[in-house]
Short mmCIF file of C-alpha atoms in Angstrom, two decimals:
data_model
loop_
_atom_site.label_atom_id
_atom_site.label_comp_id
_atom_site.label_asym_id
_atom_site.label_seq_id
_atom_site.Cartn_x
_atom_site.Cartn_y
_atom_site.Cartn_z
CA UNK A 1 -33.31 96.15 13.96
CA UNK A 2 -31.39 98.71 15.65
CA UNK A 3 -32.62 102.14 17.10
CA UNK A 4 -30.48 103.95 14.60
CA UNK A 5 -31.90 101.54 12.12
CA UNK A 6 -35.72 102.14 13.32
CA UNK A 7 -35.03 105.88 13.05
CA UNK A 8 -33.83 105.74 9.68
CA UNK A 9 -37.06 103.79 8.62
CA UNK A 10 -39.38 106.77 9.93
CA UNK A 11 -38.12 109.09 8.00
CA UNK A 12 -39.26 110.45 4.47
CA UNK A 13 -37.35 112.08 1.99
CA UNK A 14 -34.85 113.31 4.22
CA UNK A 15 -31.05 114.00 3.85
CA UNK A 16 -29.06 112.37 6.79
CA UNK A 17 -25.36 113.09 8.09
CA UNK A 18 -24.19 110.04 9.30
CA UNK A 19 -21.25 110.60 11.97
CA UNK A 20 -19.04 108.15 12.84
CA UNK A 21 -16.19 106.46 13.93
CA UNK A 22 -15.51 102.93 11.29
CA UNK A 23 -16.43 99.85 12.87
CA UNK A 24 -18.55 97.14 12.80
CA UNK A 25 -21.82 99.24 13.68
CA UNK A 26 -20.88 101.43 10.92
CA UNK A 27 -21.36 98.94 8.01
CA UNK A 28 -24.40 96.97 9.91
CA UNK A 29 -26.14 101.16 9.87
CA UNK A 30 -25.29 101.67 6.01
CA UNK A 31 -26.03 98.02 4.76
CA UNK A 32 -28.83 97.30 6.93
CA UNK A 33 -30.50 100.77 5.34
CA UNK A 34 -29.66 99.08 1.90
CA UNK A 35 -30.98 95.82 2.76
CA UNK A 36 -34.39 97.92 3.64
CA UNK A 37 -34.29 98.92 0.71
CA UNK A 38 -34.01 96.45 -1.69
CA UNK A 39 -36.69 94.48 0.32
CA UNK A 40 -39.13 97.20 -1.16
CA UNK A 41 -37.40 96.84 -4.57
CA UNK A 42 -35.87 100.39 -4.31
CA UNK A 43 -32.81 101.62 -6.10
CA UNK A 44 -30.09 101.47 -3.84
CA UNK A 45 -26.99 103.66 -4.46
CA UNK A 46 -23.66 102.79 -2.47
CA UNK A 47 -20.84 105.36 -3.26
CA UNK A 48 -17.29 103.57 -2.61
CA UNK A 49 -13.24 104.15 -3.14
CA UNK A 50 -13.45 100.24 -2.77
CA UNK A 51 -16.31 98.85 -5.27
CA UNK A 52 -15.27 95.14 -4.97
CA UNK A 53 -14.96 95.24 -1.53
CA UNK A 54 -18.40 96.50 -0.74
CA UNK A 55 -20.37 93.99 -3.07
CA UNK A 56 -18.26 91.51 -0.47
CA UNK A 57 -18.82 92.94 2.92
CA UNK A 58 -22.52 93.44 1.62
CA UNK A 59 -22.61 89.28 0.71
CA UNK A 60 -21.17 89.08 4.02
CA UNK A 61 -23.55 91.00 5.70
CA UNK A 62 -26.16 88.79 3.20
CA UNK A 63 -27.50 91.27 1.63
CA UNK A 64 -28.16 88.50 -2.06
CA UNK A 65 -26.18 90.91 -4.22
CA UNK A 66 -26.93 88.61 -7.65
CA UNK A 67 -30.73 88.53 -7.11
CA UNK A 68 -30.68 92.50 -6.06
CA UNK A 69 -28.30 93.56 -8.99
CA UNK A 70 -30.88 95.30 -10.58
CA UNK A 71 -31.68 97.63 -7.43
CA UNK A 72 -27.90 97.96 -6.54
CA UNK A 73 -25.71 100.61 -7.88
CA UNK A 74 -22.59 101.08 -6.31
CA UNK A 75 -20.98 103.95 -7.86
CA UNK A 76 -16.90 104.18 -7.55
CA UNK A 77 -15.65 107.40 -6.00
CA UNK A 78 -12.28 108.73 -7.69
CA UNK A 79 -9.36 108.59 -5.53
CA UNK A 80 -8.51 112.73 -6.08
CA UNK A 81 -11.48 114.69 -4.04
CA UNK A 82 -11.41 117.19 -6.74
CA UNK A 83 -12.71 114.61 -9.06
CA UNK A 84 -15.43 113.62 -6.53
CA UNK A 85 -17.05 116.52 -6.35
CA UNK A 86 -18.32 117.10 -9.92
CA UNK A 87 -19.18 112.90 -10.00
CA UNK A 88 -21.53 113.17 -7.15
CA UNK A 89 -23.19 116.23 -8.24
CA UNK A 90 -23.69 114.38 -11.37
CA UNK A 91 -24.92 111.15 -9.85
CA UNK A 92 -27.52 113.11 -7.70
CA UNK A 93 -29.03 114.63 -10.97
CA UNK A 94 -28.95 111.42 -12.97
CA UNK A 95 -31.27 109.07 -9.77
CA UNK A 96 -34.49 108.14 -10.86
CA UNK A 97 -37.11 110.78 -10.19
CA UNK A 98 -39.64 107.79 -10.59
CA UNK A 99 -38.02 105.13 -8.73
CA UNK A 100 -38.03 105.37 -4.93
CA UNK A 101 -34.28 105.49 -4.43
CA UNK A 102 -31.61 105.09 -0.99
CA UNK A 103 -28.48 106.55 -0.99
CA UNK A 104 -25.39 106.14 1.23
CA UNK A 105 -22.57 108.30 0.08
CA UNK A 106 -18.95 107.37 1.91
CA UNK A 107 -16.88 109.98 2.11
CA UNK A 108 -13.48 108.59 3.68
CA UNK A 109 -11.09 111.18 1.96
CA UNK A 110 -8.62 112.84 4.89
CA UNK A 111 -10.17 116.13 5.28
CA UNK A 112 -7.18 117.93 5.62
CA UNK A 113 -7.54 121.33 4.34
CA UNK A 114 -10.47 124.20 5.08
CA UNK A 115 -10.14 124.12 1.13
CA UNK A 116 -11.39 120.84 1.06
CA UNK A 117 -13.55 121.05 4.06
CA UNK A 118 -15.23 124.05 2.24
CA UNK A 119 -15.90 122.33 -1.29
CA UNK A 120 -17.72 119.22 0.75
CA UNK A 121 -19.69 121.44 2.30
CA UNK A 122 -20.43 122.83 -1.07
CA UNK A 123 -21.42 119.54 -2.58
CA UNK A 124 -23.86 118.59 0.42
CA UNK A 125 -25.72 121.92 0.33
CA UNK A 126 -25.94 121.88 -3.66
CA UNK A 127 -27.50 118.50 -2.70
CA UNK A 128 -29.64 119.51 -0.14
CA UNK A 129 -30.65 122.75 -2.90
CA UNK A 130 -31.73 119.67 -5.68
CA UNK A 131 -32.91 117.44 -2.66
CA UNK A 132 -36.49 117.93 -4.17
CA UNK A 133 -35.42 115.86 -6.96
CA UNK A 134 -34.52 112.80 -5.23
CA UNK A 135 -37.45 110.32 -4.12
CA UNK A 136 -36.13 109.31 -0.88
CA UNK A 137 -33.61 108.99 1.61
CA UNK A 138 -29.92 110.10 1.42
CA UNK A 139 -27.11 109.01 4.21
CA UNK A 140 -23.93 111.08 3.56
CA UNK A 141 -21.58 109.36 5.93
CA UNK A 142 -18.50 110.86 7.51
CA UNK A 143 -15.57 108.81 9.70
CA UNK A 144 -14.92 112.01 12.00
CA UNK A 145 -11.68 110.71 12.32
CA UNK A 146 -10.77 111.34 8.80
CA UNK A 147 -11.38 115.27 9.26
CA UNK A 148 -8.64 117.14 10.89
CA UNK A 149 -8.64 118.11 14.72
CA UNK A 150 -8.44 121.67 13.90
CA UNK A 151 -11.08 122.47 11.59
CA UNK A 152 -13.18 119.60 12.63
CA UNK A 153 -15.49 121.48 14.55
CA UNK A 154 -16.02 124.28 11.64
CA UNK A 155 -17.15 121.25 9.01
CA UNK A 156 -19.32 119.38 11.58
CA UNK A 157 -21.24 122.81 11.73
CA UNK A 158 -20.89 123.38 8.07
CA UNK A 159 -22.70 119.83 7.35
CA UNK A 160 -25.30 120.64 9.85
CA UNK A 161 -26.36 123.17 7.63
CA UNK A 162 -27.59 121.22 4.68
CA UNK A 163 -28.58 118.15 6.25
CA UNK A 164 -31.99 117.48 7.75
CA UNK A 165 -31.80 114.64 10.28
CA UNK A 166 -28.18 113.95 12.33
CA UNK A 167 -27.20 110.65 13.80
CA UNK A 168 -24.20 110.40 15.96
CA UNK A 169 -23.06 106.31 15.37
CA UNK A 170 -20.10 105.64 18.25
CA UNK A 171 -18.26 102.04 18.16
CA UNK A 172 -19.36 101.10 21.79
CA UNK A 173 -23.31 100.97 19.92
CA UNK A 174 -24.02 104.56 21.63
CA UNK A 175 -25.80 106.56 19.32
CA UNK A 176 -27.79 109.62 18.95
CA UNK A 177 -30.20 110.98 16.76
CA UNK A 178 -31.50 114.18 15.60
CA UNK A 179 -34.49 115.90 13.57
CA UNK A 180 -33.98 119.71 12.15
CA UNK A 181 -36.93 121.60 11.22
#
């Protein structure tokens, strides 16, 4: 298991920001935190633009996606981000308060626009607000890429605010990690 991996596995009830930059290590973080899961029979929730091709990487990656169906919900994001924002507030409120549950949310829309750097930052601390209702751990997972150069460093501070733990995932397997009181 990886470092980032091990450090994922110590924490409780804790909402994550995954940083990023797409790659290989990327997928092995997210799908290696699902396999975890679904070895303790927990519901795992994978948020996608690209359903299909996630229940194939995760074969891939072996995760026994027949056998698991029952703990695997991959939930389709819609392609306009204005549509995304009232699904995942609604899939937050409808996981299992009985079940322990994992999340990783994807979030490769090109953040473009303060407007729409403004309404994610919205979303994550309306999660973090409910986060008392979900029994577990939540990875919301950003390619930093994907945000614009000139507000990037505005949302990275934004998301810091409702998140409790940070990891920092480079492609060369350089990572770090971070706990907020």
């Amino acid at each position: 298991m990886t470092e980032v991996g091990q450090y994922l596995e110590k924490l409780e009830k804790t909402h994550i920001v995954l940083f990023h930059e797409g790659g290989k290590e990327t997928k092995e973080t997210e799908f290696g935190f699902i396999n975890k899961g679904l070895a303790k029979k927990e519901h795992c929730f994978y948020t996608t633009q690209k359903p299909e091709q996630i229940i194939n990487e995760m074969k891939e990656f072996g995760i026994d996606t027949e056998s698991n169906k029952e703990f695997i919900h991959i939930v389709e994001i819609p392609e306009k981000f204005e549509d995304y924002s009232k699904m995942i507030l609604d899939k937050v409120d409808s996981l299992p308060e009985d079940s322990k549950v994992r999340v990783v949310s994807t979030h490769y829309f090109d953040f473009n626009t303060e407007e729409k750097t403004d309404r994610m930052a919205e979303i994550e601390q309306c999660v973090d607000d409910n986060f008392h209702k979900i029994n577990g751990n939540f990875v919301c997972s950003f390619e930093v890429i994907q945000i614009d150069d000139a507000i990037r460093a505005r949302f990275l501070n934004q998301l810091l605010d409702s998140h409790k733990a940070i990891i920092f995932l480079r492609k060369d397997k350089d990572s770090e990690m971070f706990t907020l009181p």
